[in-house]
Each structure stands twice: as C-alpha cells, then as structure tokens.
C-alpha cells in the first residue's frame, strides 16, 4: 500500500515532541526573536550575580548620577550605585516570582476550569459567578490590600499573584473543556463507565492542555507587568534589592537630566515582556491554537 | 448548439505542503456548463467537488491557489478578476446555496427583510417593485402564505422552510447560474425530496443553469441532466445522467452504484475495497488503480486520459472502459444476510418513556420526572439474541433518545429496561455495575468525534480492555492486534493517530473498540452516515461478519431506509417518540404500511432516474408530539377525523407478524397503497 509509507508516523517520545514544537516556534522570525529574548533573560537571571561588575547596594555619594562611561556603562543612579549592575540583576526577582506565580495560576485555574466544564449545571454556575465576582474587583486594589496586610514577602506575592492571574485561565480551561465534552469520545468513555478522574486525565487533559499552556504563557507576561507595577508603587520588592519596577519608580523624577538611570530598567522590562509575548504567540501557532486573549503590549 | 455559460479550462488548484511540494486538489479539469442545464457533480469527500464549484464563482478557499487554467464566465476569467468586479457577478449572475444555508440566515432579522436586502444588493428594483418581488419569490419556492412568512424570523421556520428561503434569496438576483453545494444534506428524507422537487421546478421555470454538488447519487439522480463523477481531483466520467446511472462505463462509478443499498433489495451490497487516495499521494498511474476490479498492468504506471466518446456523448477516464460497455447494466448482487436469531430474549423495553422537559423545582428536589406529554412514550420492544433491530424515523422521532437511555446516558421517565429476561438495567449509568456497562457498547455516527484525537489506535482500543478485563503488557497487546485483525486493519495501525486514518478506517477502529468489551449488545447510532458511499458498504459488511462470528445483537439507528433494509432483521418506525410500526424488515418494506412508513418509503431517493420519490405528506416539522390521539395526526394525509385526534390508535397485526398502529383497518390501508 502506497499510503502506508506516507502516513507512517512513529509514536514520538515526549522529548521529541517538545523539541519539534520548539523548532517549529523558532522557524518563524517572530518566534525566533521571542525565544532568543526569553532565553537571554533567563540565562542572564542565572549568571548575573557572577558577572555583575559592582556591588548592587554599594552607595557612593561621590559618584551620584554619573553619565554612562567606560567605567559605568549605564551610568550611576542618585545614590551613586552602578545602573548596569542593578539592571542585569533587576529581572531576577520579577522573573522568579512571576514564573512560580504563573505555575500556581495554571494549576488552580486549569483544574478548576476543567472541573467546572465537566460537571456543568448548578455547581458550574455557582463557581463561575464567584470567579466573575472576583474578576470585577480591580486586582491592583486587592493586591495592595493583601500586601499591606500580609507584607511583601515572596511567600505572599507568589500565591497572591497566582490567584489573581488564574481567573482568566479558569475561563479558558472551562471553555476548552466544554468543547471537548460535547464530543462523542467522552460520551463513549462515560458509557463504558470510566471514573471522572480517568475521564479528566485520559480524555480531557490531553485535549485542553495546549490551550491552557498557551493561556498560561500569556498570563505570565501580564503578571510580569502587574508585578512591576506593584514594585513601582512600592508594594513589590523592597529596597535595596534591585528590581526594574522599583528602579523606574525611583528614577522617574530624574528623567530630564539622568535619563540613563530610567531607560535601562525600562528596556529590560519591556524586552522581557515582548519576549514572552512573542514566544507565547509562536507557541500558540506551533500548536495550532486560536488565541482570544490579547497580549498586554 | 446551446449557449455555454461557464467554461472551465484545464483548471488545477492546489496548495503547498510543509515540505514545499505542490499538492493538487483539482487536476486539469475541463468542462462546460450549458444554458438551462442542471449538472450534478458527484464525488466522495476529498474528491475536489466543492473546490470546483467554488472556483466556478471565482472563489478559491484560503490556503489554496490556482495553479493553472481558468473558469470563464461571460468570456472573462473569474479567477483573474478583481474582487470589485467579482462582487458584481456574485449574487447577480452566479448565486450559491451552501450546505446548511438555512443556518446561514441572520437569526435576528425577519425573512422579508433579508430577502429585501438581497434584492437591493442584486437588482435595480424600486421599493414598490421589491415588495411585490418578495412575495413572488416566496411563492415561487412554495412557502405557504408568503405575507406571514416574510414577517417571521428564521428560527420560526423548519429546516426545509429555511432552505427554501435560501433558494428564494439566491433567486433574488435572477442569476444565470446557481451553484448548490450539498443543499439537502442534513435535511430529513421527506424534506429532502420536497426541496429537490422544488429545485427541479425552478430549473424548468426560470431556465437557470444549476450545478448541483453532492456525495449522494440518489439526490443527483433526481435533478441532473448531466453528471460529472469526480475521483481524487479528476473527472473520471462525465455524460448524460441516465447513461451514467444505468450504464456506467467507468469502474469507479460502476462499483459505487453497486455498493449503494437499494430499497428493493434486502441484503448487503457488495463493498468496494480501500479508500480514495489522499491528495498528494498519487504520483503515477490511474488514481483508482488500488481499488479497481478491471485494472491491468498498464494502469499502474500510465495515467489514462479523459476520452470523449461521440456516440455516447460521454467522457471517460479509463483504459478499459470497453469491457464495461457491453455488460455494464448494474445488476446488483447482494450478500444475503444470515440471521443468527435465537429465541432467547436479550433486551426488553416495556412502557419506556423519556422526557426532555425542564423539570420544576419541586420535582427536582424529589428527584422525579413529571411530564404528562413526554418526548418518548409507550415504547415496548422485545429484542432477541442475535437480532439486528433498526429504529428509523426523521430527526425528532426519538430514535437516538431511546438509544441513549439503553446505554444509560439519559434517564427515563418511566418503564423498565430488562436485560437477559431478569436483570433490570437502570437508565442512570451511576446505578449500573461494571458488568452491566460492559454488555452494552456504543458505536457513534462520526468517528472524528468518537475517537480521542490525542490517543493512538492502540490506546483507544486498550481502554475497554484495561477497564473491563484489567489486561496488561503482552496480553493487552495481543488482544489489540487480534481486534485490529478482526476489523481488517493491520498491526501497524497501532501507533497511528485518528487523523492519519481515512473515515472508513476510523470507523473500523471504533468498531474494534466496541467489540473489545465483548458486549452482548451493540448500539449503532447512524454508524454509516458520516462515511463516504463507497466505504459505507464495507463497514456494513464488516458489522454483519462480526455479528455472525460473535452472535452480537445490534440495535441500529438510522434515517437511511435503504441501509436499514440491507442490514436489519426487524424494523421499528418511530414518529414523535411513539412507535408507528414494528415488524420483520421484509414486511415493513411491503404494504400495508403505516401512513408514516409510506411517507418515508416514498421519499427515499434512489440513484435511478426512473424511480421518482413520491411526495405524500407535507414536509412540515412538528415541535412537540400531540397531547392525545395519533402521533402522526399533524401530517397524516389519510387522517380519519376526530378519532385520530382523540384516541391513541390500536395495534393491528398483519398475517406476517407486522404490527401497525393506525385507526384505518389493514385491508383499507393496503388498498390505497397499492393504487
Ligand atoms: S484505467 Fe485501469 S485502473 Fe484505472 S479505472 Fe480504468 S481499468 Fe481501472
Ligand atoms: S391513526 Fe389516523 S392520523 Fe394516525 S396514521 Fe392512522 S389515519 Fe393517520
């Protein structure tokens, strides 16, 4: 049979599947740029403590607001600290907190969404009303409240951010589940008498996983922006830890005469967000998913 | 010579594959559409028939592009035209009625408004003229009382009525060419017959040329003057309708006509092996070679050209057509089905009723269903071991609903479902034990939906084996291979995903999965209706073979009376959730019949220009079963009067054991039906 050779496609290992997706992503220019930026930032976050030329908290009044020079590549800030050092270190906290925050958002949002989609009926109605109610609270106010009550430690920020950014994922997961459970293969599994757990694990998750992952990646960049806004308002990372949001906030008054102290963290933050966005976009395209959520930038 | 209005010349349309190869969907199509003729384009899914029809209005689907050739209309090539110019032609000169046109109507606008819009867009009529034209159009498509219909919203009309509105809108611009893409697929049999009859009338009345695209030779036979048969992106046969249907000289068409079940023949038609090659997989030779019974060595490497035979006015693409010219009367032979019927009763439905009504809060709290006029009522059926019983009826007849309750997917309102004479089966899955679930398995209509796209064939078939028998490792694998062989698929299918299989292969996997549970009863829900015609017979033959091997009982739900005739031992006809007639299939297909069975049988479209459908009743659709009296009273052409409206008709039993539920005495029923 001629068809056999053409349609022979061996079952691939998971590793091979992931590799294939990444190659597909990188084969598009936008995906390639996005991936490169993201990888650059992640690598930088790992190695920056070892390559930083100066101590990020060393205050030196004599070196206040130096313009960029061979010695201080990005100049210094109002306390005489090296802006280059602080910029390359400034993404670490944000990246870590939002990465774990997104994982939490994915987990609870995804599972609750699938659950609601599967059980339907009253339970689904009630849960979705509650989620909607939460959606209607401006998240930044709620975050400010939580942070002012519980402090700005990582243990508070990660779950709080994860919670607020998971709501969108609930919707996506629920909608994707709804599409899937209408299919006959679910009916068939039910009629055979599989348990709900087995149906979720074997039938639903493989079919909604991609949509949820893409949404999660998108939420990551939203969360990054949100987290930086918190820092900007003084509710995120506490000084003197270097952080882009905080740096922008501190230096914004100096923009007119010491532009360097604000431009570096802005470039850092925006490039990371753009990088994640492009990657998420390419990821969605590589998986063949139509995305409804828009990127923050 | 009649005027040619559309010329398709050497048209090739295709796309670029990931690897950069050019893959052709249409290969070198040349044909002409003459003024006033109706041309039927028939082919399986993937044969390129819809692509061709769309190209005829200058449209190439996203992702495809024209590789060569042209579609000439009024001596300009549509495929090279600017969009602005095309807009002037579409709707005015060439109109299209897509599949499910009824659903394409805007839901929140009145019918009259939508037709008026079409008129404003596609004609130069003034306001008063348009008013008149609207009723004229609605009249022309034979909608009752156009004035009131114009004020209705689409959802207030039945499927058939919506389709008529779509036809009316297409006629608004008085087009020269009307393209119809599967216009009756998805409509009920009786509605289908009515719509086709209307199209015939319009073709004669207006002189519009029509191109009718369908997979259904039965429908094509009713409307076309000329038929084009497509296979794998090529025209393989083209000629006058009657000749093609009566004396097909291409092996594909010949085999196709042989594999379509006919009302007049009990037993399974011969199946055609294999399936149509996927686009891009054909490189050399005749595209039908793999499946051809007449093939020779040279067919393998040489592609036959389309050859025009003057004496038959037919074009054929085959080296060997001559061997078909002499004996090609399609003498259908069927494989008689063996009944493995035993006396033992395996499933008994007694007084089953099912309600779709929304329950009041109190009833919900008390967990009961109260509805004095349930969707399905009074179902009493006794099913014997090894029997194939078919439930037939139009949409809304409750046939699938009953199937769901037997499977435990839908709670009944009342009645008892008994297995093996003594085990009561609850209609709620959760109350059935695993063995009760195992004994009844389902096969669904559309294998695209019933197989998880993310599972391999191995995983799919493994599920019931693991669940019911706890098989693991080597033993599991052995069983899977065994099952695959039973459904005539090789071991190498194990690692494939459903998307890598053809429709027929997917359905075979679904069949294998059902049999994996070693069930006593298999519920088949329209199992062949999503399949291509040439594959349908093969799946039916397979089901029959498996049944003979395993002694399984089938409950077969279908709207296709010819398919039902081919495979079933017994038939139950349902209307609005009530049984009308139950009996051995050979008797149900003979008179006397229940008036509704008569309507259904009359509406069946056969691929034979000499058998015209009989249109007995109106094609209206009722929302709800009547409160009292006969369920068919709303559409019955033989209604007796008050007795039918008030009293549930009695069961009458014919000599051969056929039960008919009607107030008209059997003798009289028969008398009129024979005339
Ligand atoms: S050319 Fe050969 S293979 Fe093709 S249809 Fe004719 S006989 Fe069959
Ligand atoms: S009982 Fe009356 S309405 Fe019903 S099918 Fe017979 S004649 Fe028609």
mmCIF file of C-alpha atoms in Angstrom, chain A residues 39-293:
data_model
loop_
_atom_site.group_PDB
_atom_site.id
_atom_site.type_symbol
_atom_site.label_atom_id
_atom_site.label_comp_id
_atom_site.label_asym_id
_atom_site.label_seq_id
_atom_site.Cartn_x
_atom_site.Cartn_y
_atom_site.Cartn_z
ATOM 1 C CA UNK A 39 16.403 32.673 26.755
ATOM 2 C CA UNK A 40 18.720 35.667 27.055
ATOM 3 C CA UNK A 41 16.781 36.927 30.085
ATOM 4 C CA UNK A 42 16.599 33.546 31.749
ATOM 5 C CA UNK A 43 20.310 32.923 31.263
ATOM 6 C CA UNK A 44 21.075 36.417 32.475
ATOM 7 C CA UNK A 45 18.987 35.842 35.584
ATOM 8 C CA UNK A 46 21.071 32.785 36.383
ATOM 9 C CA UNK A 47 24.514 34.203 35.751
ATOM 10 C CA UNK A 48 24.101 37.879 36.622
ATOM 11 C CA UNK A 49 25.268 37.539 40.273
ATOM 12 C CA UNK A 50 28.564 36.185 38.987
ATOM 13 C CA UNK A 51 29.161 38.697 36.253
ATOM 14 C CA UNK A 52 27.906 41.877 37.911
ATOM 15 C CA UNK A 53 30.874 44.290 37.915
ATOM 16 C CA UNK A 54 29.918 46.138 41.111
ATOM 17 C CA UNK A 55 28.060 45.603 44.341
ATOM 18 C CA UNK A 56 24.431 46.465 43.682
ATOM 19 C CA UNK A 57 23.929 48.087 47.058
ATOM 20 C CA UNK A 58 27.224 49.969 47.366
ATOM 21 C CA UNK A 59 26.248 53.594 47.855
ATOM 22 C CA UNK A 60 28.801 56.152 46.857
ATOM 23 C CA UNK A 61 27.753 59.812 47.201
ATOM 24 C CA UNK A 62 30.718 60.996 45.181
ATOM 25 C CA UNK A 63 29.533 59.074 42.162
ATOM 26 C CA UNK A 64 25.966 60.381 42.103
ATOM 27 C CA UNK A 65 24.249 60.495 38.715
ATOM 28 C CA UNK A 66 27.266 59.883 36.559
ATOM 29 C CA UNK A 67 26.551 59.724 32.848
ATOM 30 C CA UNK A 68 27.377 56.433 31.095
ATOM 31 C CA UNK A 69 31.108 55.968 30.685
ATOM 32 C CA UNK A 70 33.621 53.216 30.012
ATOM 33 C CA UNK A 71 33.699 52.531 33.733
ATOM 34 C CA UNK A 72 29.992 52.729 34.450
ATOM 35 C CA UNK A 73 28.394 51.523 31.230
ATOM 36 C CA UNK A 74 24.880 52.632 32.075
ATOM 37 C CA UNK A 75 25.931 55.427 34.418
ATOM 38 C CA UNK A 76 25.031 55.611 38.098
ATOM 39 C CA UNK A 77 21.857 56.451 39.984
ATOM 40 C CA UNK A 78 21.059 59.122 42.588
ATOM 41 C CA UNK A 79 22.785 57.111 45.296
ATOM 42 C CA UNK A 80 25.846 56.525 43.171
ATOM 43 C CA UNK A 81 25.054 52.827 42.504
ATOM 44 C CA UNK A 82 26.031 51.256 39.199
ATOM 45 C CA UNK A 83 22.950 51.125 36.912
ATOM 46 C CA UNK A 84 24.371 48.309 34.759
ATOM 47 C CA UNK A 85 24.804 46.052 37.783
ATOM 48 C CA UNK A 86 21.368 46.839 39.042
ATOM 49 C CA UNK A 87 19.759 46.339 35.604
ATOM 50 C CA UNK A 88 21.176 42.899 34.959
ATOM 51 C CA UNK A 89 20.166 41.826 38.451
ATOM 52 C CA UNK A 90 16.820 43.612 38.334
ATOM 53 C CA UNK A 91 14.909 40.910 36.457
ATOM 54 C CA UNK A 92 15.757 38.020 38.780
ATOM 55 C CA UNK A 93 13.118 38.564 41.422
ATOM 56 C CA UNK A 94 10.429 39.522 38.956
ATOM 57 C CA UNK A 95 11.156 36.531 36.752
ATOM 58 C CA UNK A 96 11.211 34.064 39.637
ATOM 59 C CA UNK A 97 8.124 35.342 41.386
ATOM 60 C CA UNK A 98 6.043 35.586 38.234
ATOM 61 C CA UNK A 99 7.230 32.204 36.947
ATOM 62 C CA UNK A 100 6.065 30.422 40.060
ATOM 63 C CA UNK A 101 3.015 32.646 40.214
ATOM 64 C CA UNK A 102 2.100 31.525 36.709
ATOM 65 C CA UNK A 103 2.572 27.890 37.642
ATOM 66 C CA UNK A 104 0.152 28.329 40.520
ATOM 67 C CA UNK A 105 -2.266 30.189 38.270
ATOM 68 C CA UNK A 106 -2.057 27.375 35.707
ATOM 69 C CA UNK A 107 -2.638 24.714 38.261
ATOM 70 C CA UNK A 108 -5.629 26.074 40.082
ATOM 71 C CA UNK A 109 -7.100 27.857 37.099
ATOM 72 C CA UNK A 110 -6.715 24.875 34.836
ATOM 73 C CA UNK A 111 -8.050 22.307 37.248
ATOM 74 C CA UNK A 112 -10.988 24.408 38.386
ATOM 75 C CA UNK A 113 -11.842 25.255 34.788
ATOM 76 C CA UNK A 114 -11.772 21.623 33.728
ATOM 77 C CA UNK A 115 -13.803 20.627 36.736
ATOM 78 C CA UNK A 116 -16.455 23.271 36.061
ATOM 79 C CA UNK A 117 -16.589 22.378 32.401
ATOM 80 C CA UNK A 118 -17.030 18.711 33.207
ATOM 81 C CA UNK A 119 -19.649 18.831 35.951
ATOM 82 C CA UNK A 120 -21.620 21.699 34.438
ATOM 83 C CA UNK A 121 -25.031 22.557 35.824
ATOM 84 C CA UNK A 122 -25.522 24.288 39.148
ATOM 85 C CA UNK A 123 -22.034 23.788 40.544
ATOM 86 C CA UNK A 124 -20.554 25.276 37.421
ATOM 87 C CA UNK A 125 -22.929 28.239 37.589
ATOM 88 C CA UNK A 126 -22.119 28.999 41.188
ATOM 89 C CA UNK A 127 -18.357 28.669 40.789
ATOM 90 C CA UNK A 128 -18.325 30.808 37.685
ATOM 91 C CA UNK A 129 -20.403 33.510 39.402
ATOM 92 C CA UNK A 130 -17.848 33.609 42.202
ATOM 93 C CA UNK A 131 -14.988 33.797 39.718
ATOM 94 C CA UNK A 132 -16.802 36.591 37.905
ATOM 95 C CA UNK A 133 -17.286 38.452 41.154
ATOM 96 C CA UNK A 134 -13.543 38.274 41.747
ATOM 97 C CA UNK A 135 -12.876 39.382 38.222
ATOM 98 C CA UNK A 136 -14.839 42.528 38.843
ATOM 99 C CA UNK A 137 -12.584 43.646 41.738
ATOM 100 C CA UNK A 138 -9.716 45.755 40.404
ATOM 101 C CA UNK A 139 -6.847 43.373 41.007
ATOM 102 C CA UNK A 140 -4.399 46.076 41.946
ATOM 103 C CA UNK A 141 -6.572 47.255 44.835
ATOM 104 C CA UNK A 142 -6.979 43.725 46.067
ATOM 105 C CA UNK A 143 -3.249 43.112 45.767
ATOM 106 C CA UNK A 144 -2.498 46.299 47.693
ATOM 107 C CA UNK A 145 -4.851 45.151 50.422
ATOM 108 C CA UNK A 146 -3.271 41.710 50.641
ATOM 109 C CA UNK A 147 0.251 43.079 50.594
ATOM 110 C CA UNK A 148 -0.444 45.701 53.194
ATOM 111 C CA UNK A 149 -1.979 43.071 55.467
ATOM 112 C CA UNK A 150 0.483 40.239 54.924
ATOM 113 C CA UNK A 151 3.646 42.001 53.813
ATOM 114 C CA UNK A 152 5.622 41.790 50.592
ATOM 115 C CA UNK A 153 7.456 38.543 51.123
ATOM 116 C CA UNK A 154 7.805 36.063 48.279
ATOM 117 C CA UNK A 155 5.541 33.601 50.127
ATOM 118 C CA UNK A 156 2.754 36.173 49.946
ATOM 119 C CA UNK A 157 3.376 37.545 46.470
ATOM 120 C CA UNK A 158 3.562 34.248 44.593
ATOM 121 C CA UNK A 159 0.220 32.805 45.729
ATOM 122 C CA UNK A 160 -1.490 36.195 45.606
ATOM 123 C CA UNK A 161 -0.376 36.860 42.043
ATOM 124 C CA UNK A 162 -1.066 33.256 41.122
ATOM 125 C CA UNK A 163 -4.559 33.570 42.447
ATOM 126 C CA UNK A 164 -5.425 36.768 40.621
ATOM 127 C CA UNK A 165 -3.979 35.715 37.318
ATOM 128 C CA UNK A 166 -5.572 32.280 37.438
ATOM 129 C CA UNK A 167 -9.074 33.596 36.919
ATOM 130 C CA UNK A 168 -8.552 34.094 33.215
ATOM 131 C CA UNK A 169 -7.216 30.573 32.927
ATOM 132 C CA UNK A 170 -10.352 29.194 34.568
ATOM 133 C CA UNK A 171 -12.399 30.668 31.753
ATOM 134 C CA UNK A 172 -10.153 29.326 29.026
ATOM 135 C CA UNK A 173 -9.921 25.869 30.572
ATOM 136 C CA UNK A 174 -13.652 25.737 31.094
ATOM 137 C CA UNK A 175 -14.420 26.785 27.526
ATOM 138 C CA UNK A 176 -11.926 24.285 26.124
ATOM 139 C CA UNK A 177 -13.409 21.542 28.297
ATOM 140 C CA UNK A 178 -16.891 22.442 27.138
ATOM 141 C CA UNK A 179 -15.822 21.954 23.538
ATOM 142 C CA UNK A 180 -14.299 18.612 24.335
ATOM 143 C CA UNK A 181 -17.011 17.090 26.497
ATOM 144 C CA UNK A 182 -19.591 17.550 23.784
ATOM 145 C CA UNK A 183 -17.591 15.096 21.709
ATOM 146 C CA UNK A 184 -18.666 11.521 21.439
ATOM 147 C CA UNK A 185 -15.432 10.102 22.759
ATOM 148 C CA UNK A 186 -16.277 11.497 26.166
ATOM 149 C CA UNK A 187 -19.800 10.110 25.940
ATOM 150 C CA UNK A 188 -18.261 6.841 24.922
ATOM 151 C CA UNK A 189 -15.917 6.823 27.917
ATOM 152 C CA UNK A 190 -18.821 7.611 30.202
ATOM 153 C CA UNK A 191 -20.958 4.887 28.733
ATOM 154 C CA UNK A 192 -18.130 2.438 29.323
ATOM 155 C CA UNK A 193 -18.140 3.503 32.941
ATOM 156 C CA UNK A 194 -14.790 5.220 33.378
ATOM 157 C CA UNK A 195 -14.449 7.286 36.542
ATOM 158 C CA UNK A 196 -14.499 11.074 36.416
ATOM 159 C CA UNK A 197 -10.829 11.103 37.315
ATOM 160 C CA UNK A 198 -9.955 8.813 34.442
ATOM 161 C CA UNK A 199 -12.045 10.887 32.051
ATOM 162 C CA UNK A 200 -10.317 14.093 33.123
ATOM 163 C CA UNK A 201 -6.854 12.573 32.984
ATOM 164 C CA UNK A 202 -7.105 10.476 29.819
ATOM 165 C CA UNK A 203 -9.695 12.161 27.697
ATOM 166 C CA UNK A 204 -9.912 15.819 28.659
ATOM 167 C CA UNK A 205 -6.451 16.948 29.707
ATOM 168 C CA UNK A 206 -4.669 15.806 26.526
ATOM 169 C CA UNK A 207 -7.175 17.828 24.527
ATOM 170 C CA UNK A 208 -7.226 21.027 26.578
ATOM 171 C CA UNK A 209 -3.597 21.045 27.699
ATOM 172 C CA UNK A 210 -2.328 23.094 24.786
ATOM 173 C CA UNK A 211 -4.942 25.817 25.127
ATOM 174 C CA UNK A 212 -4.270 26.107 28.857
ATOM 175 C CA UNK A 213 -0.490 26.223 28.432
ATOM 176 C CA UNK A 214 -0.735 28.980 25.860
ATOM 177 C CA UNK A 215 -3.022 30.952 28.127
ATOM 178 C CA UNK A 216 -0.592 30.401 30.999
ATOM 179 C CA UNK A 217 2.306 31.758 28.949
ATOM 180 C CA UNK A 218 0.235 34.794 28.089
ATOM 181 C CA UNK A 219 -0.684 35.313 31.715
ATOM 182 C CA UNK A 220 2.972 35.202 32.600
ATOM 183 C CA UNK A 221 3.685 38.367 30.691
ATOM 184 C CA UNK A 222 0.604 40.039 32.126
ATOM 185 C CA UNK A 223 1.749 39.057 35.580
ATOM 186 C CA UNK A 224 5.188 40.447 34.957
ATOM 187 C CA UNK A 225 3.695 43.781 34.087
ATOM 188 C CA UNK A 226 1.453 43.599 37.140
ATOM 189 C CA UNK A 227 4.260 42.684 39.447
ATOM 190 C CA UNK A 228 6.422 45.501 38.164
ATOM 191 C CA UNK A 229 3.541 47.907 38.706
ATOM 192 C CA UNK A 230 3.366 46.749 42.303
ATOM 193 C CA UNK A 231 7.069 47.370 42.728
ATOM 194 C CA UNK A 232 6.656 50.713 41.067
ATOM 195 C CA UNK A 233 4.049 51.614 43.664
ATOM 196 C CA UNK A 234 6.345 50.379 46.379
ATOM 197 C CA UNK A 235 4.439 47.219 47.183
ATOM 198 C CA UNK A 236 6.599 44.673 45.464
ATOM 199 C CA UNK A 237 10.247 44.098 46.151
ATOM 200 C CA UNK A 238 11.651 46.137 48.997
ATOM 201 C CA UNK A 239 14.794 48.238 48.564
ATOM 202 C CA UNK A 240 17.693 47.898 48.179
ATOM 203 C CA UNK A 241 17.012 44.712 46.150
ATOM 204 C CA UNK A 242 17.414 45.705 42.528
ATOM 205 C CA UNK A 243 14.151 45.494 40.609
ATOM 206 C CA UNK A 244 13.101 47.148 37.373
ATOM 207 C CA UNK A 245 9.753 48.411 38.645
ATOM 208 C CA UNK A 246 11.383 49.888 41.696
ATOM 209 C CA UNK A 247 14.242 51.380 39.679
ATOM 210 C CA UNK A 248 11.831 53.035 37.271
ATOM 211 C CA UNK A 249 9.864 54.390 40.186
ATOM 212 C CA UNK A 250 12.975 55.806 41.927
ATOM 213 C CA UNK A 251 14.470 57.317 38.820
ATOM 214 C CA UNK A 252 11.359 58.696 37.187
ATOM 215 C CA UNK A 253 11.875 62.149 38.714
ATOM 216 C CA UNK A 254 15.365 62.282 37.280
ATOM 217 C CA UNK A 255 14.303 61.588 33.730
ATOM 218 C CA UNK A 256 15.002 65.083 32.457
ATOM 219 C CA UNK A 257 18.676 65.138 33.471
ATOM 220 C CA UNK A 258 19.651 61.493 34.186
ATOM 221 C CA UNK A 259 17.734 59.606 31.534
ATOM 222 C CA UNK A 260 20.152 56.674 31.723
ATOM 223 C CA UNK A 261 19.005 55.646 35.145
ATOM 224 C CA UNK A 262 15.470 55.086 33.925
ATOM 225 C CA UNK A 263 15.986 53.877 30.363
ATOM 226 C CA UNK A 264 17.980 50.765 31.262
ATOM 227 C CA UNK A 265 15.300 49.182 33.510
ATOM 228 C CA UNK A 266 12.565 50.169 31.042
ATOM 229 C CA UNK A 267 14.364 48.397 28.233
ATOM 230 C CA UNK A 268 14.927 45.393 30.486
ATOM 231 C CA UNK A 269 11.292 45.104 31.496
ATOM 232 C CA UNK A 270 9.761 45.765 28.095
ATOM 233 C CA UNK A 271 12.099 43.453 26.247
ATOM 234 C CA UNK A 272 11.269 40.619 28.634
ATOM 235 C CA UNK A 273 7.532 41.184 28.247
ATOM 236 C CA UNK A 274 7.822 41.371 24.487
ATOM 237 C CA UNK A 275 9.990 38.275 24.509
ATOM 238 C CA UNK A 276 7.432 36.290 26.491
ATOM 239 C CA UNK A 277 4.621 37.565 24.297
ATOM 240 C CA UNK A 278 6.300 36.621 21.068
ATOM 241 C CA UNK A 279 7.188 33.239 22.500
ATOM 242 C CA UNK A 280 3.640 32.612 23.680
ATOM 243 C CA UNK A 281 2.384 33.677 20.289
ATOM 244 C CA UNK A 282 4.736 31.369 18.459
ATOM 245 C CA UNK A 283 3.871 28.607 20.921
ATOM 246 C CA UNK A 284 0.180 29.035 20.146
ATOM 247 C CA UNK A 285 0.848 28.980 16.433
ATOM 248 C CA UNK A 286 3.092 25.945 16.673
ATOM 249 C CA UNK A 287 0.284 24.115 18.463
ATOM 250 C CA UNK A 288 -2.314 25.450 16.065
ATOM 251 C CA UNK A 289 -4.374 27.292 18.648
ATOM 252 C CA UNK A 290 -6.532 30.298 18.013
ATOM 253 C CA UNK A 291 -5.954 32.646 20.868
ATOM 254 C CA UNK A 292 -8.602 35.007 22.135
ATOM 255 C CA UNK A 293 -6.611 36.688 24.892
#
